[in-house]
PDB file of C-alpha atoms in Angstrom:
ATOM      1  CA  MET Y  82       0.007   0.025  -0.004  1.00  0.00           C
ATOM      2  CA  SER Y  83       1.513   3.348  -1.055  1.00  0.00           C
ATOM      3  CA  GLN Y  84       2.123   5.930   1.598  1.00  0.00           C
ATOM      4  CA  VAL Y  85       0.271   9.259   1.332  1.00  0.00           C
ATOM      5  CA  LYS Y  86       2.824  11.972   0.677  1.00  0.00           C
ATOM      6  CA  GLU Y  87       2.667  14.723   3.309  1.00  0.00           C
ATOM      7  CA  ARG Y  88       3.427  18.268   2.328  1.00  0.00           C
ATOM      8  CA  LYS Y  89       3.764  21.317   4.555  1.00  0.00           C
ATOM      9  CA  ILE Y  90       2.258  24.820   4.580  1.00  0.00           C
ATOM     10  CA  THR Y  91       5.316  27.076   4.612  1.00  0.00           C
ATOM     11  CA  GLN Y  92       3.658  30.473   4.447  1.00  0.00           C
ATOM     12  CA  ILE Y  93       0.227  32.177   4.569  1.00  0.00           C
ATOM     13  CA  GLU Y  94       0.034  35.745   3.383  1.00  0.00           C
ATOM     14  CA  LYS Y  95      -2.697  38.326   2.903  1.00  0.00           C
ATOM     15  CA  PRO Y  96      -1.834  40.189  -0.285  1.00  0.00           C
ATOM     16  CA  SER Y  97      -3.870  43.278   0.618  1.00  0.00           C
ATOM     17  CA  SER Y  98      -5.549  44.707   3.712  1.00  0.00           C
ATOM     18  CA  ARG Y  99      -8.656  45.299   1.617  1.00  0.00           C
ATOM     19  CA  THR Y 100      -9.172  41.653   0.721  1.00  0.00           C
ATOM     20  CA  LYS Y 101     -10.494  38.684   2.668  1.00  0.00           C
ATOM     21  CA  ARG Y 102      -8.358  36.257   0.683  1.00  0.00           C
ATOM     22  CA  TYR Y 103      -5.107  34.567   1.675  1.00  0.00           C
ATOM     23  CA  ASN Y 104      -2.377  33.026  -0.426  1.00  0.00           C
ATOM     24  CA  VAL Y 105      -1.333  29.592   0.889  1.00  0.00           C
ATOM     25  CA  TYR Y 106       2.215  28.406   0.151  1.00  0.00           C
ATOM     26  CA  VAL Y 107       2.931  24.670   0.251  1.00  0.00           C
ATOM     27  CA  ASP Y 108       6.583  23.603   0.258  1.00  0.00           C
ATOM     28  CA  GLY Y 109       7.533  27.141  -0.761  1.00  0.00           C
ATOM     29  CA  GLU Y 110       5.125  27.295  -3.695  1.00  0.00           C
ATOM     30  CA  CYS Y 111       1.972  29.480  -3.797  1.00  0.00           C
ATOM     31  CA  LEU Y 112      -0.434  26.633  -4.301  1.00  0.00           C
ATOM     32  CA  LEU Y 113      -3.836  28.247  -3.779  1.00  0.00           C
ATOM     33  CA  SER Y 114      -5.736  31.337  -2.722  1.00  0.00           C
ATOM     34  CA  VAL Y 115      -8.578  30.887  -0.210  1.00  0.00           C
ATOM     35  CA  HIS Y 116     -11.211  33.060   1.431  1.00  0.00           C
ATOM     36  CA  GLU Y 117     -10.785  33.696   5.152  1.00  0.00           C
ATOM     37  CA  ASP Y 118     -13.878  31.581   5.852  1.00  0.00           C
ATOM     38  CA  VAL Y 119     -12.082  28.554   4.386  1.00  0.00           C
ATOM     39  CA  LEU Y 120      -8.890  29.473   6.200  1.00  0.00           C
ATOM     40  CA  VAL Y 121     -10.702  29.518   9.555  1.00  0.00           C
ATOM     41  CA  LYS Y 122     -12.862  26.447   8.900  1.00  0.00           C
ATOM     42  CA  TYR Y 123      -9.866  24.246   8.068  1.00  0.00           C
ATOM     43  CA  ARG Y 124      -7.594  25.942  10.689  1.00  0.00           C
ATOM     44  CA  LEU Y 125      -4.828  26.462   8.161  1.00  0.00           C
ATOM     45  CA  HIS Y 126      -1.556  27.647   9.668  1.00  0.00           C
ATOM     46  CA  LYS Y 127       2.152  27.776   8.892  1.00  0.00           C
ATOM     47  CA  GLY Y 128       3.861  24.430   9.588  1.00  0.00           C
ATOM     48  CA  MET Y 129       0.652  22.434   9.116  1.00  0.00           C
ATOM     49  CA  GLU Y 130       1.124  19.132   7.303  1.00  0.00           C
ATOM     50  CA  ILE Y 131      -1.253  18.519   4.441  1.00  0.00           C
ATOM     51  CA  ASP Y 132      -1.656  15.760   1.849  1.00  0.00           C
ATOM     52  CA  GLU Y 133      -3.078  15.734  -1.696  1.00  0.00           C
ATOM     53  CA  LYS Y 134      -6.507  14.603  -0.511  1.00  0.00           C
ATOM     54  CA  GLU Y 135      -6.711  17.526   1.910  1.00  0.00           C
ATOM     55  CA  ILE Y 136      -5.534  19.951  -0.757  1.00  0.00           C
ATOM     56  CA  HIS Y 137      -8.337  18.664  -3.035  1.00  0.00           C
ATOM     57  CA  ALA Y 138     -10.843  19.150  -0.222  1.00  0.00           C
ATOM     58  CA  LEU Y 139      -9.596  22.724   0.219  1.00  0.00           C
ATOM     59  CA  LEU Y 140     -10.037  23.451  -3.464  1.00  0.00           C
ATOM     60  CA  GLU Y 141     -13.601  22.118  -3.375  1.00  0.00           C
ATOM     61  CA  ALA Y 142     -14.376  24.132  -0.211  1.00  0.00           C
ATOM     62  CA  GLU Y 143     -12.989  27.258  -1.908  1.00  0.00           C
ATOM     63  CA  GLU Y 144     -15.151  26.724  -4.980  1.00  0.00           C
ATOM     64  CA  TYR Y 145     -18.225  26.365  -2.785  1.00  0.00           C
ATOM     65  CA  ASN Y 146     -17.317  29.449  -0.796  1.00  0.00           C
ATOM     66  CA  LYS Y 147     -16.900  31.456  -3.992  1.00  0.00           C
ATOM     67  CA  ALA Y 148     -20.407  30.495  -5.072  1.00  0.00           C
ATOM     68  CA  LYS Y 149     -21.742  31.480  -1.666  1.00  0.00           C
ATOM     69  CA  GLN Y 150     -19.990  34.854  -1.707  1.00  0.00           C
ATOM     70  CA  VAL Y 151     -21.352  35.560  -5.208  1.00  0.00           C
ATOM     71  CA  ALA Y 152     -24.840  34.593  -4.023  1.00  0.00           C
ATOM     72  CA  LEU Y 153     -24.668  36.814  -0.956  1.00  0.00           C
ATOM     73  CA  ARG Y 154     -23.464  39.763  -3.050  1.00  0.00           C
ATOM     74  CA  TYR Y 155     -26.355  39.194  -5.519  1.00  0.00           C
ATOM     75  CA  LEU Y 156     -28.891  39.076  -2.665  1.00  0.00           C
ATOM     76  CA  SER Y 157     -27.464  42.273  -1.157  1.00  0.00           C
ATOM     77  CA  TYR Y 158     -28.735  44.299  -4.110  1.00  0.00           C
ATOM     78  CA  SER Y 159     -32.357  43.111  -3.884  1.00  0.00           C
ATOM     79  CA  PRO Y 160     -34.382  40.177  -2.503  1.00  0.00           C
ATOM     80  CA  ARG Y 161     -34.553  37.234  -4.896  1.00  0.00           C
ATOM     81  CA  THR Y 162     -36.428  33.990  -5.358  1.00  0.00           C
ATOM     82  CA  VAL Y 163     -34.748  30.608  -5.180  1.00  0.00           C
ATOM     83  CA  GLN Y 164     -35.158  30.209  -8.942  1.00  0.00           C
ATOM     84  CA  GLU Y 165     -33.635  33.624  -9.652  1.00  0.00           C
ATOM     85  CA  LEU Y 166     -30.577  32.852  -7.535  1.00  0.00           C
ATOM     86  CA  LYS Y 167     -30.221  29.396  -9.081  1.00  0.00           C
ATOM     87  CA  SER Y 168     -30.310  30.862 -12.613  1.00  0.00           C
ATOM     88  CA  TYR Y 169     -27.795  33.546 -11.648  1.00  0.00           C
ATOM     89  CA  LEU Y 170     -25.285  31.068 -10.246  1.00  0.00           C
ATOM     90  CA  ASN Y 171     -25.708  28.818 -13.279  1.00  0.00           C
ATOM     91  CA  ARG Y 172     -24.986  31.807 -15.556  1.00  0.00           C
ATOM     92  CA  LYS Y 173     -21.864  32.502 -13.492  1.00  0.00           C
ATOM     93  CA  GLY Y 174     -20.672  28.987 -14.244  1.00  0.00           C
ATOM     94  CA  TYR Y 175     -21.068  27.296 -10.830  1.00  0.00           C
ATOM     95  CA  ASP Y 176     -21.974  23.609 -10.945  1.00  0.00           C
ATOM     96  CA  GLY Y 177     -25.360  22.327  -9.868  1.00  0.00           C
ATOM     97  CA  GLY Y 178     -24.034  20.633  -6.734  1.00  0.00           C
ATOM     98  CA  ASN Y 179     -22.546  23.793  -5.298  1.00  0.00           C
ATOM     99  CA  THR Y 180     -25.534  25.849  -6.374  1.00  0.00           C
ATOM    100  CA  GLU Y 181     -27.932  23.515  -4.544  1.00  0.00           C
ATOM    101  CA  ARG Y 182     -25.755  23.501  -1.426  1.00  0.00           C
ATOM    102  CA  VAL Y 183     -25.583  27.327  -1.410  1.00  0.00           C
ATOM    103  CA  ILE Y 184     -29.357  27.619  -1.788  1.00  0.00           C
ATOM    104  CA  HIS Y 185     -29.972  25.140   0.996  1.00  0.00           C
ATOM    105  CA  GLU Y 186     -27.628  26.985   3.346  1.00  0.00           C
ATOM    106  CA  LEU Y 187     -29.035  30.441   2.530  1.00  0.00           C
ATOM    107  CA  GLU Y 188     -32.600  29.149   3.061  1.00  0.00           C
ATOM    108  CA  LYS Y 189     -31.579  27.837   6.495  1.00  0.00           C
ATOM    109  CA  LEU Y 190     -30.008  31.194   7.362  1.00  0.00           C
ATOM    110  CA  GLY Y 191     -33.085  33.102   6.217  1.00  0.00           C
ATOM    111  CA  PHE Y 192     -31.492  34.876   3.264  1.00  0.00           C
ATOM    112  CA  LEU Y 193     -33.836  33.057   0.870  1.00  0.00           C
ATOM    113  CA  ASN Y 194     -37.545  32.646   1.571  1.00  0.00           C
ATOM    114  CA  ASP Y 195     -39.914  32.340  -1.365  1.00  0.00           C
ATOM    115  CA  LEU Y 196     -43.037  32.711   0.782  1.00  0.00           C
ATOM    116  CA  GLU Y 197     -41.943  35.996   2.378  1.00  0.00           C
ATOM    117  CA  TYR Y 198     -40.581  37.241  -0.935  1.00  0.00           C
ATOM    118  CA  ALA Y 199     -43.913  36.579  -2.657  1.00  0.00           C
ATOM    119  CA  LYS Y 200     -45.954  38.263   0.090  1.00  0.00           C
ATOM    120  CA  ALA Y 201     -43.835  41.416  -0.051  1.00  0.00           C
ATOM    121  CA  TRP Y 202     -43.729  41.433  -3.846  1.00  0.00           C
ATOM    122  CA  VAL Y 203     -47.520  41.160  -4.134  1.00  0.00           C
ATOM    123  CA  GLU Y 204     -48.076  44.036  -1.701  1.00  0.00           C
ATOM    124  CA  GLU Y 205     -45.558  46.212  -3.529  1.00  0.00           C
ATOM    125  CA  ARG Y 206     -47.072  45.492  -6.969  1.00  0.00           C
ATOM    126  CA  LYS Y 207     -50.599  46.120  -5.756  1.00  0.00           C
ATOM    127  CA  ARG Y 208     -49.645  49.393  -4.091  1.00  0.00           C
ATOM    128  CA  HIS Y 209     -47.393  50.841  -6.798  1.00  0.00           C
ATOM    129  CA  LYS Y 210     -48.499  49.124 -10.007  1.00  0.00           C
ATOM    130  CA  GLY Y 211     -52.097  48.245  -9.325  1.00  0.00           C
ATOM    131  CA  TYR Y 212     -51.728  44.706 -10.634  1.00  0.00           C
ATOM    132  CA  GLY Y 213     -54.718  42.391 -10.600  1.00  0.00           C
ATOM    133  CA  LYS Y 214     -54.769  38.738  -9.562  1.00  0.00           C
ATOM    134  CA  LYS Y 215     -54.093  37.279 -13.016  1.00  0.00           C
ATOM    135  CA  ARG Y 216     -50.958  39.367 -13.616  1.00  0.00           C
ATOM    136  CA  LEU Y 217     -49.647  38.820 -10.071  1.00  0.00           C
ATOM    137  CA  ARG Y 218     -50.065  35.080 -10.524  1.00  0.00           C
ATOM    138  CA  GLN Y 219     -48.419  35.075 -13.959  1.00  0.00           C
ATOM    139  CA  GLU Y 220     -45.383  37.040 -12.823  1.00  0.00           C
ATOM    140  CA  LEU Y 221     -44.870  35.111  -9.598  1.00  0.00           C
ATOM    141  CA  LEU Y 222     -44.880  31.860 -11.518  1.00  0.00           C
ATOM    142  CA  LYS Y 223     -42.396  33.350 -13.975  1.00  0.00           C
ATOM    143  CA  LYS Y 224     -40.099  34.081 -11.019  1.00  0.00           C
ATOM    144  CA  GLY Y 225     -40.171  30.411 -10.099  1.00  0.00           C
ATOM    145  CA  ILE Y 226     -42.428  30.699  -7.029  1.00  0.00           C
ATOM    146  CA  ALA Y 227     -44.196  27.375  -6.330  1.00  0.00           C
ATOM    147  CA  LEU Y 228     -47.832  27.201  -7.439  1.00  0.00           C
ATOM    148  CA  LEU Y 229     -48.937  26.261  -3.917  1.00  0.00           C
ATOM    149  CA  ILE Y 230     -47.364  29.421  -2.500  1.00  0.00           C
ATOM    150  CA  VAL Y 231     -48.803  31.616  -5.236  1.00  0.00           C
ATOM    151  CA  ASP Y 232     -52.341  30.305  -4.892  1.00  0.00           C
ATOM    152  CA  GLY Y 233     -52.172  30.539  -1.118  1.00  0.00           C
ATOM    153  CA  ILE Y 234     -51.198  34.201  -1.165  1.00  0.00           C
ATOM    154  CA  LEU Y 235     -53.650  35.250  -3.876  1.00  0.00           C
ATOM    155  CA  ALA Y 236     -56.531  33.399  -2.151  1.00  0.00           C
ATOM    156  CA  ASP Y 237     -56.548  36.191   0.410  1.00  0.00           C
ATOM    157  CA  MET Y 238     -57.444  38.787  -2.260  1.00  0.00           C
ATOM    158  CA  ASP Y 239     -61.219  38.985  -2.609  1.00  0.00           C
ATOM    159  CA  ASP Y 240     -63.294  40.607  -5.340  1.00  0.00           C
ATOM    160  CA  ASP Y 241     -63.934  43.751  -3.301  1.00  0.00           C
ATOM    161  CA  GLU Y 242     -60.228  44.449  -2.979  1.00  0.00           C
ATOM    162  CA  GLN Y 243     -59.727  43.739  -6.693  1.00  0.00           C
ATOM    163  CA  ARG Y 244     -62.580  46.076  -7.563  1.00  0.00           C
ATOM    164  CA  ARG Y 245     -61.165  48.910  -5.462  1.00  0.00           C
ATOM    165  CA  LEU Y 246     -57.725  48.498  -7.046  1.00  0.00           C
ATOM    166  CA  ALA Y 247     -59.163  48.384 -10.560  1.00  0.00           C
ATOM    167  CA  ILE Y 248     -61.225  51.554 -10.009  1.00  0.00           C
ATOM    168  CA  SER Y 249     -58.189  53.315  -8.539  1.00  0.00           C
ATOM    169  CA  ILE Y 250     -55.892  52.646 -11.494  1.00  0.00           C
ATOM    170  CA  ALA Y 251     -58.726  53.229 -14.001  1.00  0.00           C
ATOM    171  CA  GLU Y 252     -59.253  56.650 -12.460  1.00  0.00           C
ATOM    172  CA  ARG Y 253     -55.710  57.722 -13.310  1.00  0.00           C
ATOM    173  CA  ARG Y 254     -55.977  56.419 -16.872  1.00  0.00           C
ATOM    174  CA  TYR Y 255     -59.471  57.905 -17.390  1.00  0.00           C
ATOM    175  CA  SER Y 256     -58.324  61.388 -16.356  1.00  0.00           C
ATOM    176  CA  ARG Y 257     -55.875  61.382 -19.315  1.00  0.00           C
ATOM    177  CA  ILE Y 258     -58.378  60.252 -21.977  1.00  0.00           C
ATOM    178  CA  CYS Y 259     -61.738  61.547 -20.749  1.00  0.00           C
ATOM    179  CA  GLY Y 260     -61.913  64.014 -23.631  1.00  0.00           C
ATOM    180  CA  GLU Y 261     -62.109  61.215 -26.186  1.00  0.00           C
ATOM    181  CA  PRO Y 262     -65.362  59.664 -27.541  1.00  0.00           C
ATOM    182  CA  TRP Y 263     -66.701  56.952 -25.234  1.00  0.00           C
ATOM    183  CA  PRO Y 264     -66.030  53.964 -27.602  1.00  0.00           C
ATOM    184  CA  LYS Y 265     -62.324  54.896 -27.684  1.00  0.00           C
ATOM    185  CA  ILE Y 266     -62.222  55.371 -23.903  1.00  0.00           C
ATOM    186  CA  GLU Y 267     -64.005  52.050 -23.428  1.00  0.00           C
ATOM    187  CA  ARG Y 268     -61.547  50.195 -25.660  1.00  0.00           C
ATOM    188  CA  ARG Y 269     -58.401  51.775 -24.150  1.00  0.00           C
ATOM    189  CA  LEU Y 270     -59.551  51.523 -20.536  1.00  0.00           C
ATOM    190  CA  GLY Y 271     -60.764  47.946 -20.953  1.00  0.00           C
ATOM    191  CA  ASN Y 272     -57.534  46.790 -22.621  1.00  0.00           C
ATOM    192  CA  TYR Y 273     -55.486  48.486 -19.917  1.00  0.00           C
ATOM    193  CA  LEU Y 274     -57.381  46.729 -17.092  1.00  0.00           C
ATOM    194  CA  VAL Y 275     -57.051  43.384 -18.835  1.00  0.00           C
ATOM    195  CA  ARG Y 276     -53.269  43.886 -19.240  1.00  0.00           C
ATOM    196  CA  GLN Y 277     -53.088  44.727 -15.546  1.00  0.00           C
ATOM    197  CA  GLY Y 278     -54.539  41.341 -14.752  1.00  0.00           C
ATOM    198  CA  TYR Y 279     -58.207  41.923 -13.825  1.00  0.00           C
ATOM    199  CA  SER Y 280     -60.977  39.454 -14.595  1.00  0.00           C
ATOM    200  CA  MET Y 281     -63.460  40.331 -17.307  1.00  0.00           C
ATOM    201  CA  SER Y 282     -66.294  40.566 -14.779  1.00  0.00           C
ATOM    202  CA  ILE Y 283     -64.435  43.296 -12.850  1.00  0.00           C
ATOM    203  CA  VAL Y 284     -63.411  45.013 -16.102  1.00  0.00           C
ATOM    204  CA  TYR Y 285     -67.062  45.197 -17.191  1.00  0.00           C
ATOM    205  CA  GLU Y 286     -68.118  46.533 -13.780  1.00  0.00           C
ATOM    206  CA  VAL Y 287     -65.517  49.278 -13.841  1.00  0.00           C
ATOM    207  CA  LEU Y 288     -66.316  50.244 -17.454  1.00  0.00           C
ATOM    208  CA  HIS Y 289     -69.987  50.506 -16.505  1.00  0.00           C
ATOM    209  CA  LEU Y 290     -69.170  52.881 -13.645  1.00  0.00           C
ATOM    210  CA  PHE Y 291     -67.023  55.090 -15.870  1.00  0.00           C
ATOM    211  CA  ARG Y 292     -69.586  55.096 -18.653  1.00  0.00           C
ATOM    212  CA  ILE Y 293     -72.187  56.465 -16.226  1.00  0.00           C
ATOM    213  CA  ARG Y 294     -69.689  59.082 -15.097  1.00  0.00           C
ATOM    214  CA  TYR Y 295     -68.761  59.961 -18.682  1.00  0.00           C
ATOM    215  CA  GLU Y 296     -72.419  60.429 -19.664  1.00  0.00           C
ATOM    216  CA  GLU Y 297     -73.114  62.568 -16.635  1.00  0.00           C
ATOM    217  CA  GLU Y 298     -70.100  64.790 -17.358  1.00  0.00           C
ATOM    218  CA  LYS Y 299     -71.129  65.176 -20.974  1.00  0.00           C
ATOM    219  CA  GLY Y 300     -74.705  65.963 -19.972  1.00  0.00           C
ATOM    220  CA  ASN Y 301     -73.501  68.769 -17.705  1.00  0.00           C
ATOM    221  CA  GLU Y 302     -71.427  70.465 -20.401  1.00  0.00           C
TER     222      GLU Y 302
END
């Protein structure tokens, strides 16, 4: 049975005070560069004996840590879904195994949570964009949110809430086109509400309200 060849860490240096990376020299040769998280986890120090198997493990740990650091930086800009992060890491060239491990760890740490993301996203889109149920559902699914989560969140939105939102955004659009003939207003307002994700029953209700208003305004001229 062949004996595992032991090598020795002869130097560890930090090339810059602004970096969290360290160069590790083995037998006088700069063999690898590792993040401080890897340095601490494996308790690397000058004079430490290390074999090829351990060096390979260090390289794998470093690759995983790189993926995690990239993920954390990506999440620092804006909250993301699991699918968005997975796609981003894949585009960056990280293998599926490391990507899945990173996602699992960040979910455990609370950096990734599709349920909380979806709740916050729905509230923001309702408040600032006036999206209806259909569009909210479509866009959440596009972001990779599980169908069960999407349907659970949207189940809390009743028709009264949808009606109020539809009237609110229709009001802003109507104020810009109220000088047009009613058929043109009806077409443009109806198409707008459909694009925003409202059901046809709510679209017809809102159009009926604005037609009454339009006729009253014209009658008072």
